[in-house]
PDB file of N, CA, C and O in Angstrom:
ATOM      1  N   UNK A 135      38.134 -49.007-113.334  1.00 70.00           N
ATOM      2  CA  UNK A 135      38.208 -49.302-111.928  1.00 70.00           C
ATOM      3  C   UNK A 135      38.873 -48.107-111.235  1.00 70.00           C
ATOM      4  O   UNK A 135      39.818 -47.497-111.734  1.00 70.00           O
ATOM      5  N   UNK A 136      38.325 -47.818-110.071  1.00 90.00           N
ATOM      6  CA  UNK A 136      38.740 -46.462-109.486  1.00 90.00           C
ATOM      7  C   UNK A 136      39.882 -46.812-108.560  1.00 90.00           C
ATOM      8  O   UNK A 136      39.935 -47.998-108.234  1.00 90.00           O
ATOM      9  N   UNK A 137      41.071 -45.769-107.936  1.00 89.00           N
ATOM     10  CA  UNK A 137      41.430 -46.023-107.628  1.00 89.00           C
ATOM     11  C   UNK A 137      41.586 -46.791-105.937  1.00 89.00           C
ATOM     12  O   UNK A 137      42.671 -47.087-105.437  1.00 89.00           O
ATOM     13  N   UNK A 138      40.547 -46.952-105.424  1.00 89.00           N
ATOM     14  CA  UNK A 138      40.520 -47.469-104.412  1.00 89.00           C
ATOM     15  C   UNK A 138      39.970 -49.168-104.630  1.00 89.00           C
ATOM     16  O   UNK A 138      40.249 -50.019-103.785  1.00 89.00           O
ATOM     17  N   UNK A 139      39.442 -49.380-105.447  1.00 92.00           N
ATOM     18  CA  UNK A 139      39.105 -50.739-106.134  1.00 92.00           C
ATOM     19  C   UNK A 139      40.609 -51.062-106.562  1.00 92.00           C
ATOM     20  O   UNK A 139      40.918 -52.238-106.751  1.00 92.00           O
ATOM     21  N   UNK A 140      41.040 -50.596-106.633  1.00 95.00           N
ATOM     22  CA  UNK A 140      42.516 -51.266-107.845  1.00 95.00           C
ATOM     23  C   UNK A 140      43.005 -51.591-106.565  1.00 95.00           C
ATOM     24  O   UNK A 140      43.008 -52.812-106.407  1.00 95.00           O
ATOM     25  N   UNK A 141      43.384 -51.015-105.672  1.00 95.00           N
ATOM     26  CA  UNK A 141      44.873 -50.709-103.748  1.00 95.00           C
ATOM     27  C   UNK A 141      43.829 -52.668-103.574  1.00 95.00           C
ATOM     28  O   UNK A 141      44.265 -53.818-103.638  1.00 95.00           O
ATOM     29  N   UNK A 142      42.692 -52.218-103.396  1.00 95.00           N
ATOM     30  CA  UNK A 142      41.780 -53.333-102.704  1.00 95.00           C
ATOM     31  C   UNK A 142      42.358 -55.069-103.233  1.00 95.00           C
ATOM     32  O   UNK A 142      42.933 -56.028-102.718  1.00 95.00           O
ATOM     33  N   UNK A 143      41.858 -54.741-104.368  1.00 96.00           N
ATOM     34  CA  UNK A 143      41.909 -55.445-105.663  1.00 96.00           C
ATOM     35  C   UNK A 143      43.587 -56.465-105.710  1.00 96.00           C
ATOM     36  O   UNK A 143      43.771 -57.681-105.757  1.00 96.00           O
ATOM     37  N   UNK A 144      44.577 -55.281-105.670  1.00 96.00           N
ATOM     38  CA  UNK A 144      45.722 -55.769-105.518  1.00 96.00           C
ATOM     39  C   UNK A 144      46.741 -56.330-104.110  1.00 96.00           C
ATOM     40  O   UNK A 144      47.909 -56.683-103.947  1.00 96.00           O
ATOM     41  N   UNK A 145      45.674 -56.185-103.380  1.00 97.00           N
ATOM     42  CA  UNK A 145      45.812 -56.413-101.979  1.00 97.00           C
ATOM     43  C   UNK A 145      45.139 -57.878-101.927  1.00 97.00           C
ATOM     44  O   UNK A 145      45.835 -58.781-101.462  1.00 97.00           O
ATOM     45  N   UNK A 146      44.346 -58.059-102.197  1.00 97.00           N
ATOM     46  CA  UNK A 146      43.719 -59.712-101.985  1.00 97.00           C
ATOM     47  C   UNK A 146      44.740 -60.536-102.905  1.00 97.00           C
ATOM     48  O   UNK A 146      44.978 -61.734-102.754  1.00 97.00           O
ATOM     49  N   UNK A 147      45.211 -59.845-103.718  1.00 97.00           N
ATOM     50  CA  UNK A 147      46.314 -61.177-105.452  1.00 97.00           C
ATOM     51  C   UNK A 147      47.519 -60.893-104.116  1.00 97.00           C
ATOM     52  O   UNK A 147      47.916 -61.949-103.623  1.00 97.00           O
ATOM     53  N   UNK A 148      47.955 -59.968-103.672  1.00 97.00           N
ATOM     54  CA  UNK A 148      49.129 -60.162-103.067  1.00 97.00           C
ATOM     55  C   UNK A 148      48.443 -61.132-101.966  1.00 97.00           C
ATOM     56  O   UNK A 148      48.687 -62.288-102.311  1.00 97.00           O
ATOM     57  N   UNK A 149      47.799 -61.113-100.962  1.00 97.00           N
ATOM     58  CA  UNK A 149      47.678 -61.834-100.065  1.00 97.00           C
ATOM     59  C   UNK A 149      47.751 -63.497-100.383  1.00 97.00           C
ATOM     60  O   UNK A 149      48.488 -64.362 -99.908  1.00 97.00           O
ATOM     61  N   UNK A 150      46.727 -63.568-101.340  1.00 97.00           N
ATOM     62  CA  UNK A 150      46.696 -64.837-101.998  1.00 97.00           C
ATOM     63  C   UNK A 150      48.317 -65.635-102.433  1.00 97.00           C
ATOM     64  O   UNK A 150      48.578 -66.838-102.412  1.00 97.00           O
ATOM     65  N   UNK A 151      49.390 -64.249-102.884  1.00 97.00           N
ATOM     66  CA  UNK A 151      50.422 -65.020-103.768  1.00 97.00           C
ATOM     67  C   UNK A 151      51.128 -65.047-102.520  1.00 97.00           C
ATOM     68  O   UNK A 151      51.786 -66.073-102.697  1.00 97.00           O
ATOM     69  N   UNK A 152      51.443 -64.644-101.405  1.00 97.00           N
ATOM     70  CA  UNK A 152      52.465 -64.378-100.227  1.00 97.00           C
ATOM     71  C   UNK A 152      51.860 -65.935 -99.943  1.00 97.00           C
ATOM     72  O   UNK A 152      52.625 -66.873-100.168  1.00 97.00           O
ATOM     73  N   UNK A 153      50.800 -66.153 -99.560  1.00 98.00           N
ATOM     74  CA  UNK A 153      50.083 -67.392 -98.569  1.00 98.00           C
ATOM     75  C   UNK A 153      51.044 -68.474 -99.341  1.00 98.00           C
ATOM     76  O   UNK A 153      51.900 -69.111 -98.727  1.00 98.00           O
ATOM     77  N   UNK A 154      50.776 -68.642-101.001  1.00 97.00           N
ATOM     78  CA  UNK A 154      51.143 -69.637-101.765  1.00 97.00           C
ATOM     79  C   UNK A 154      52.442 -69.544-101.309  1.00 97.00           C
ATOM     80  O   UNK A 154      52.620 -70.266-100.328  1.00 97.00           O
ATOM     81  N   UNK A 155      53.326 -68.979-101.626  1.00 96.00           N
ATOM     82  CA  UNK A 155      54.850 -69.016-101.243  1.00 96.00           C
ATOM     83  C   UNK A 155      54.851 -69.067 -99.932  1.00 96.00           C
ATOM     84  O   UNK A 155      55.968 -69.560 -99.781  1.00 96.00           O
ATOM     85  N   UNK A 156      54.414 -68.920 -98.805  1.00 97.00           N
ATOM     86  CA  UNK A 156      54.839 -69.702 -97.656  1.00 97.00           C
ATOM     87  C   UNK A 156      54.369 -71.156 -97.334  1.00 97.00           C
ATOM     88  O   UNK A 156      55.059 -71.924 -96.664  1.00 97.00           O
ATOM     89  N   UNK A 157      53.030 -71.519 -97.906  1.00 97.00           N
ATOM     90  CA  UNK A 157      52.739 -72.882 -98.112  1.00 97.00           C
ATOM     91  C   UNK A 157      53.736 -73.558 -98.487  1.00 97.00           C
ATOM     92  O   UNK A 157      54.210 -74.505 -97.859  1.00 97.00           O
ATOM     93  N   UNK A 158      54.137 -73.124 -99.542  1.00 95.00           N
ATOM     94  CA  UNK A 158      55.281 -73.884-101.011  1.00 95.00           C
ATOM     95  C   UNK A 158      56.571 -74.498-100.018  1.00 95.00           C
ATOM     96  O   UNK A 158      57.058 -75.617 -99.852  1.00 95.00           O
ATOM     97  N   UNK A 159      56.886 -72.866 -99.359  1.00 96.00           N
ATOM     98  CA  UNK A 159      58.100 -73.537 -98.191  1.00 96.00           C
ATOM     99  C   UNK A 159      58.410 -74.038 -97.154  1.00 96.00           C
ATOM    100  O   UNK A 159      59.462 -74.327 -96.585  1.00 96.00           O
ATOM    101  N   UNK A 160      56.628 -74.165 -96.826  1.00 96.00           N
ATOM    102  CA  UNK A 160      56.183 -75.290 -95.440  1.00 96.00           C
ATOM    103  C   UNK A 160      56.513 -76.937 -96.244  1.00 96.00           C
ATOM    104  O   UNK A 160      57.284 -77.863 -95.994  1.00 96.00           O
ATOM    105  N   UNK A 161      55.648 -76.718 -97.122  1.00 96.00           N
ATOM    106  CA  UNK A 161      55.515 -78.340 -97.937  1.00 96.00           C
ATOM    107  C   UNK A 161      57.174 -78.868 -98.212  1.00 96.00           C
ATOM    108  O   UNK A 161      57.728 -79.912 -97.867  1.00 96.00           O
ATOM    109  N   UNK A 162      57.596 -77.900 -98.836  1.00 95.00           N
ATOM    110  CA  UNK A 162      58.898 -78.394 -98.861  1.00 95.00           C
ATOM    111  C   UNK A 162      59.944 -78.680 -98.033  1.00 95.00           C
ATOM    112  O   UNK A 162      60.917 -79.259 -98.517  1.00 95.00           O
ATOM    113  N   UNK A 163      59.931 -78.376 -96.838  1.00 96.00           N
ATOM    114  CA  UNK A 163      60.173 -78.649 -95.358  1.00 96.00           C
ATOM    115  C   UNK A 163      59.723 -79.647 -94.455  1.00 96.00           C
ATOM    116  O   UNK A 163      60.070 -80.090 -93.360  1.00 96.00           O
ATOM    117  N   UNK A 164      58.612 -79.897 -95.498  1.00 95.00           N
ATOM    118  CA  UNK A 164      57.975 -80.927 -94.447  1.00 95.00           C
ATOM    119  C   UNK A 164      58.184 -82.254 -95.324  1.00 95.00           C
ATOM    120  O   UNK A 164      57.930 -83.329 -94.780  1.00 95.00           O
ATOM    121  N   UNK A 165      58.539 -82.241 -96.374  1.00 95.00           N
ATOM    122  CA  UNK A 165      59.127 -83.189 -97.701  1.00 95.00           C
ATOM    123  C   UNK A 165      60.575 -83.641 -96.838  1.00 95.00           C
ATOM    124  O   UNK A 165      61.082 -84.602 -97.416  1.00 95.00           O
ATOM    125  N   UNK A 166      61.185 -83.319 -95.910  1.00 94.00           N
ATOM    126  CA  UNK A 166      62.371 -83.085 -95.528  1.00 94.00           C
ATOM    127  C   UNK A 166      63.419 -82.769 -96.833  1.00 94.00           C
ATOM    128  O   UNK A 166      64.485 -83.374 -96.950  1.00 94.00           O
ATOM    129  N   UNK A 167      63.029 -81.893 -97.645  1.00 92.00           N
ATOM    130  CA  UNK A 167      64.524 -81.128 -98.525  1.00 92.00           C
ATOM    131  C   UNK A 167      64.133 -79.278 -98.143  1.00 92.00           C
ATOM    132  O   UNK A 167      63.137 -78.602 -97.885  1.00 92.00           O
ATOM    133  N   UNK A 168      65.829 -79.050 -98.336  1.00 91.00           N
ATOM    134  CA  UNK A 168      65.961 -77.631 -97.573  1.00 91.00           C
ATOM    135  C   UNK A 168      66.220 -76.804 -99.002  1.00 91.00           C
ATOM    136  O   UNK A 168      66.891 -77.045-100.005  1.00 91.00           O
ATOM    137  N   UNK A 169      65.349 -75.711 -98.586  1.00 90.00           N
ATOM    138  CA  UNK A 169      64.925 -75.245-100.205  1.00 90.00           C
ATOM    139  C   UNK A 169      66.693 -74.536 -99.598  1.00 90.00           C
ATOM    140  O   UNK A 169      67.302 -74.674 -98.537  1.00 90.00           O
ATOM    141  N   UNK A 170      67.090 -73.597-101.206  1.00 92.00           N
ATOM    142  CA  UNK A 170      68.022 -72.331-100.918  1.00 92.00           C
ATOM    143  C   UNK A 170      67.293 -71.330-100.086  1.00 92.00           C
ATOM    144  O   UNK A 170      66.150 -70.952 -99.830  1.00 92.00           O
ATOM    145  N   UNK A 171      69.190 -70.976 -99.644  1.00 93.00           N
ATOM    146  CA  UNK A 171      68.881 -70.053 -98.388  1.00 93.00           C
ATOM    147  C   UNK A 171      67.834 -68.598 -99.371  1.00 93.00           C
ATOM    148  O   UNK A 171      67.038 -67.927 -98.714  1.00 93.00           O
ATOM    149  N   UNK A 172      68.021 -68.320-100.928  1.00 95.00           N
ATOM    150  CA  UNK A 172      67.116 -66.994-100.798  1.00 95.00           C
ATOM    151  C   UNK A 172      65.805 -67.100-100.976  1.00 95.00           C
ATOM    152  O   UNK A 172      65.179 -66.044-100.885  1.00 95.00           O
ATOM    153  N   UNK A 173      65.136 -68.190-101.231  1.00 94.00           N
ATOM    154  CA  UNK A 173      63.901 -69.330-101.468  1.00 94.00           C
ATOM    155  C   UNK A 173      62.704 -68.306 -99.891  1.00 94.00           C
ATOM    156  O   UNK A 173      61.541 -67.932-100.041  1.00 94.00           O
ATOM    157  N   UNK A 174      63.416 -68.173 -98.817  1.00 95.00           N
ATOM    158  CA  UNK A 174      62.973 -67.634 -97.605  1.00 95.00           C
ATOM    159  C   UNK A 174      62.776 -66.508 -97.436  1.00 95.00           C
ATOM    160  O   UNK A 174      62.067 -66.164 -96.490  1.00 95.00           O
ATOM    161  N   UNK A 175      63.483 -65.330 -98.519  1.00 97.00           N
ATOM    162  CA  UNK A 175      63.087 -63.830 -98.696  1.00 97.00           C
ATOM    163  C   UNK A 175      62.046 -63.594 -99.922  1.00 97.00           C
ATOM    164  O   UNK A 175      61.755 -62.421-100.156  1.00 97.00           O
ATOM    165  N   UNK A 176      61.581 -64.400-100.558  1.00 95.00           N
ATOM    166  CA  UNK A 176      60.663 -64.368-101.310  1.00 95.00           C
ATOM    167  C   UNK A 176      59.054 -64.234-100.883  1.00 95.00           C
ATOM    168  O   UNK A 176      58.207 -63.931-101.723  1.00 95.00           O
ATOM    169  N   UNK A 177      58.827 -64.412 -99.917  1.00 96.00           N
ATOM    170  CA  UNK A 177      57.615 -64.082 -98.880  1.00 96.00           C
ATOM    171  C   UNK A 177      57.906 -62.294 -98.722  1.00 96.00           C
ATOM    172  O   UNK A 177      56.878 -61.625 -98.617  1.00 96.00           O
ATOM    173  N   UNK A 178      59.014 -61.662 -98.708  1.00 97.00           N
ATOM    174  CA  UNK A 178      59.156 -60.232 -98.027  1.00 97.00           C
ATOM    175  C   UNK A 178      58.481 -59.224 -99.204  1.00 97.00           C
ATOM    176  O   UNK A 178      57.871 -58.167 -99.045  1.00 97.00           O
ATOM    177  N   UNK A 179      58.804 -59.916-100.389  1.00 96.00           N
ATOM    178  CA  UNK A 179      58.242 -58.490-101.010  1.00 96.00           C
ATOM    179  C   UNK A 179      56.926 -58.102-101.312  1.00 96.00           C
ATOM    180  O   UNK A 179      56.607 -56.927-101.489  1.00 96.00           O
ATOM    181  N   UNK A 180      55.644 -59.681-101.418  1.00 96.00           N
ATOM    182  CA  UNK A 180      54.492 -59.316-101.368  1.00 96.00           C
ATOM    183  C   UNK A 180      54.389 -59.165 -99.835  1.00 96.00           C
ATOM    184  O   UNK A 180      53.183 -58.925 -99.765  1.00 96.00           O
ATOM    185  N   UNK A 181      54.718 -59.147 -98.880  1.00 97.00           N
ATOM    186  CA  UNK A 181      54.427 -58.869 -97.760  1.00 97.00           C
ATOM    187  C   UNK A 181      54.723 -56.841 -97.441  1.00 97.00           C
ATOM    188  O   UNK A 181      54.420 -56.102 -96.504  1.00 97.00           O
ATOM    189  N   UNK A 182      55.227 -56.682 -98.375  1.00 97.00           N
ATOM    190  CA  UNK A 182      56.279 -55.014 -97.563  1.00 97.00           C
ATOM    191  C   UNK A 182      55.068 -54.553 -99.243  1.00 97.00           C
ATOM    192  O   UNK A 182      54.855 -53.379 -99.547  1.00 97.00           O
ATOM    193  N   UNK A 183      54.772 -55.149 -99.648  1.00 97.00           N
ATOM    194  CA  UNK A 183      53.811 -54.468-100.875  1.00 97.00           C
ATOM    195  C   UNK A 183      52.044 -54.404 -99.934  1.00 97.00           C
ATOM    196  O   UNK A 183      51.229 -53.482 -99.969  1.00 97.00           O
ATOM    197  N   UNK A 184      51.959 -55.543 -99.287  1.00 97.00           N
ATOM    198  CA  UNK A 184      50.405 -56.049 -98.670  1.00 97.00           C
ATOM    199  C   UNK A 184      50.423 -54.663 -97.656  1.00 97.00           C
ATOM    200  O   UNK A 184      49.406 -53.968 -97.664  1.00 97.00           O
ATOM    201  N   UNK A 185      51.738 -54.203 -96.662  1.00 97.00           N
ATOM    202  CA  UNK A 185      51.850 -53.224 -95.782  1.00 97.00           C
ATOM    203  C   UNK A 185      51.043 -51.970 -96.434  1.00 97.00           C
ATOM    204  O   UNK A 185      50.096 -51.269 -96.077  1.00 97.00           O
ATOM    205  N   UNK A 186      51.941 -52.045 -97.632  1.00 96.00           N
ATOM    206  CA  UNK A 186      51.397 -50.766 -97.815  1.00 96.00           C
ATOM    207  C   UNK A 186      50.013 -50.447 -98.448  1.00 96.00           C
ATOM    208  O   UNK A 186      49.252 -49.539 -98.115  1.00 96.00           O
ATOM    209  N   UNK A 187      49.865 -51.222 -99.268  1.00 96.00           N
ATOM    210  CA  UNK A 187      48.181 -51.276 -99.327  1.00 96.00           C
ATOM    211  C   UNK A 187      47.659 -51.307 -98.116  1.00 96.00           C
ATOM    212  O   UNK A 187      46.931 -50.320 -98.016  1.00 96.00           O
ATOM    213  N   UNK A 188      47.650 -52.212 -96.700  1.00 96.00           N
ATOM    214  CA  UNK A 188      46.915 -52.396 -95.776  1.00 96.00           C
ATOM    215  C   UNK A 188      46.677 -51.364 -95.093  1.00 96.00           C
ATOM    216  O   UNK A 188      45.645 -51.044 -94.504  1.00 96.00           O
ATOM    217  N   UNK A 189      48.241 -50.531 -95.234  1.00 96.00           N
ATOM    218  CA  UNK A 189      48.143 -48.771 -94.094  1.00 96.00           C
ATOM    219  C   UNK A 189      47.605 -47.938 -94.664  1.00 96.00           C
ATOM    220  O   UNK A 189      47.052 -47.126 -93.922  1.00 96.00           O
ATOM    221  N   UNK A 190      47.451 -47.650 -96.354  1.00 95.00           N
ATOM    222  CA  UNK A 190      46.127 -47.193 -97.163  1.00 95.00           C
ATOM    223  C   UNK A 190      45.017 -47.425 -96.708  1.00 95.00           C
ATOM    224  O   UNK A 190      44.363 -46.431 -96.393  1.00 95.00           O
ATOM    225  N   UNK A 191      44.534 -48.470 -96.549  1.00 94.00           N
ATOM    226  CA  UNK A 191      43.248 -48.782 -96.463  1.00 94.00           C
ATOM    227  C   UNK A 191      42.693 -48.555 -95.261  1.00 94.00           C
ATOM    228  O   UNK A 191      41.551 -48.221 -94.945  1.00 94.00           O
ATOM    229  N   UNK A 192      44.066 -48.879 -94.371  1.00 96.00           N
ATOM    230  CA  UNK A 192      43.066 -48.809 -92.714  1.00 96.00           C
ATOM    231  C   UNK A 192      43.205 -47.449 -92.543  1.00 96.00           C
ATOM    232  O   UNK A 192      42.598 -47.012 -91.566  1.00 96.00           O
ATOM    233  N   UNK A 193      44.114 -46.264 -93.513  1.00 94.00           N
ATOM    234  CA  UNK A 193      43.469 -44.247 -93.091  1.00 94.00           C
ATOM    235  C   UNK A 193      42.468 -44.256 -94.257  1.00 94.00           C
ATOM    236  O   UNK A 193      41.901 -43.165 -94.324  1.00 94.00           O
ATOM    237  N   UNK A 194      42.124 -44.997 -95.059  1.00 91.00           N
ATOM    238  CA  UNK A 194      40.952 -44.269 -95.365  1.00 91.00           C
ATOM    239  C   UNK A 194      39.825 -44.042 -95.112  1.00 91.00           C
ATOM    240  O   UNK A 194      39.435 -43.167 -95.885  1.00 91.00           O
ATOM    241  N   UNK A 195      38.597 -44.532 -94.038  1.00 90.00           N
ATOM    242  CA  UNK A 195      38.089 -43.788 -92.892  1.00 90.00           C
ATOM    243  C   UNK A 195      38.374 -42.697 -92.315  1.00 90.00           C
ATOM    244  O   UNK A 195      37.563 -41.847 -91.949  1.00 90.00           O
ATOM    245  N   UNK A 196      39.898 -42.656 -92.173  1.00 91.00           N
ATOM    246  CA  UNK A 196      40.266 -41.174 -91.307  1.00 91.00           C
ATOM    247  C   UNK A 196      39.917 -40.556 -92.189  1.00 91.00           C
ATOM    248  O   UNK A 196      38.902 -39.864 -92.277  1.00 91.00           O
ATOM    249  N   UNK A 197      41.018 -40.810 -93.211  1.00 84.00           N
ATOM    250  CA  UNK A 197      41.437 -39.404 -94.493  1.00 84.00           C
ATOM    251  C   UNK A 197      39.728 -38.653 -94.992  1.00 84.00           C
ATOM    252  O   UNK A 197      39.515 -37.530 -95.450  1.00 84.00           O
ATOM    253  N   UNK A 198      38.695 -39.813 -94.671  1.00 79.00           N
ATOM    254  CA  UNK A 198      37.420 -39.541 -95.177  1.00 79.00           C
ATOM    255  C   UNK A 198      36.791 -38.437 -94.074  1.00 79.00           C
ATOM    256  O   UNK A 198      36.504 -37.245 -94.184  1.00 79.00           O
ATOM    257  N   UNK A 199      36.724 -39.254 -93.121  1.00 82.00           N
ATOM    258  CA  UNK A 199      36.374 -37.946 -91.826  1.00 82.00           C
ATOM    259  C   UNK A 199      36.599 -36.955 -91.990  1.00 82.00           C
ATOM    260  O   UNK A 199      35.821 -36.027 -92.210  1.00 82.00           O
ATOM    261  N   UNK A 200      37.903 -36.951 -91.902  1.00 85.00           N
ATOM    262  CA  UNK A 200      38.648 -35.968 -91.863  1.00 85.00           C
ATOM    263  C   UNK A 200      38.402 -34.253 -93.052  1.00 85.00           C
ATOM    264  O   UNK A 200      38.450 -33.046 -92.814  1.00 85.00           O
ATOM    265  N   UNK A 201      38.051 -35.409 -94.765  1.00 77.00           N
ATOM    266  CA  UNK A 201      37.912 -34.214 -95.188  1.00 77.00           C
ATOM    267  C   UNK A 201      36.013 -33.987 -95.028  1.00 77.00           C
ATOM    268  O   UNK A 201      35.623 -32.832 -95.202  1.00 77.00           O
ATOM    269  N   UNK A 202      35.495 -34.505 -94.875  1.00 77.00           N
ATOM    270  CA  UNK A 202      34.140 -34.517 -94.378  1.00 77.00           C
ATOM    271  C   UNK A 202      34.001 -33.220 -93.557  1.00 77.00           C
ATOM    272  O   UNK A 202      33.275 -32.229 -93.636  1.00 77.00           O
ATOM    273  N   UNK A 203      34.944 -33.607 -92.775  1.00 72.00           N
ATOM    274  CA  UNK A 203      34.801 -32.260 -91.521  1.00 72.00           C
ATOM    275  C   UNK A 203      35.183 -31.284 -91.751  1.00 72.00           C
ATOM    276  O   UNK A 203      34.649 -30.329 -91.187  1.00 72.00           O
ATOM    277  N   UNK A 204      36.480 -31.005 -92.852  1.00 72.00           N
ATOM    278  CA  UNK A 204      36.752 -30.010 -93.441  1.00 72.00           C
ATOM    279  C   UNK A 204      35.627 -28.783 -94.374  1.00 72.00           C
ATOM    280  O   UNK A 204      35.549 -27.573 -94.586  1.00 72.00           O
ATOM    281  N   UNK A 205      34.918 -30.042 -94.698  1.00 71.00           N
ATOM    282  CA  UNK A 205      34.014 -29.642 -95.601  1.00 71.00           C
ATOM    283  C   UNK A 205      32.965 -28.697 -94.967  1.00 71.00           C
ATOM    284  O   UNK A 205      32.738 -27.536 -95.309  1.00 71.00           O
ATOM    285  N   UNK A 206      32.379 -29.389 -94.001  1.00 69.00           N
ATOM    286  CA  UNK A 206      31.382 -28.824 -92.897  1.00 69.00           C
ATOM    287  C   UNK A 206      31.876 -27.643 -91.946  1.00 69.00           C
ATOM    288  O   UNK A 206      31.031 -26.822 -91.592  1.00 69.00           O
ATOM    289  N   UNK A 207      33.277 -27.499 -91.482  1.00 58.00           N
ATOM    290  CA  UNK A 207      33.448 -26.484 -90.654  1.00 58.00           C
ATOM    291  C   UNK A 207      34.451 -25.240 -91.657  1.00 58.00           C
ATOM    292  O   UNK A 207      34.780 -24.165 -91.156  1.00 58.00           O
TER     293      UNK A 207
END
């Protein structure tokens, strides 16, 4: 798998696992019991991981142009 399949690839498992853990701490809120206070930073790290795959993905169009045009001029 190349490396732009893998960023992709690991970007949908993070999206998928962030969703589950904020579901998890809706349901349990709505159970009326109050999870622990660090139960609520557990959403941050597939989220600050999803960032950075996502700001990959949305320059690679540029980064492509970009050397495209390099190429040509």
């Amino acid at each position: 798998m190349n490396w732009n399949a893998w960023i992709r690839q690991s970007h949908r498992w993070l999206s998928i696992i962030f969703t589950a853990v904020v579901v998890a701490i809706f349901v349990t809120l709505g159970l009326g019991k109050e999870p622990a206070p660090w139960v609520y930073f557990l959403p941050l790290f597939p989220l600050a991981l999803m960032t950075l795959t996502g700001l990959y993905m949305f320059a690679l169009p540029y980064a492509a142009r970009w050397r495209s045009a390099r190429r040509i001029g």
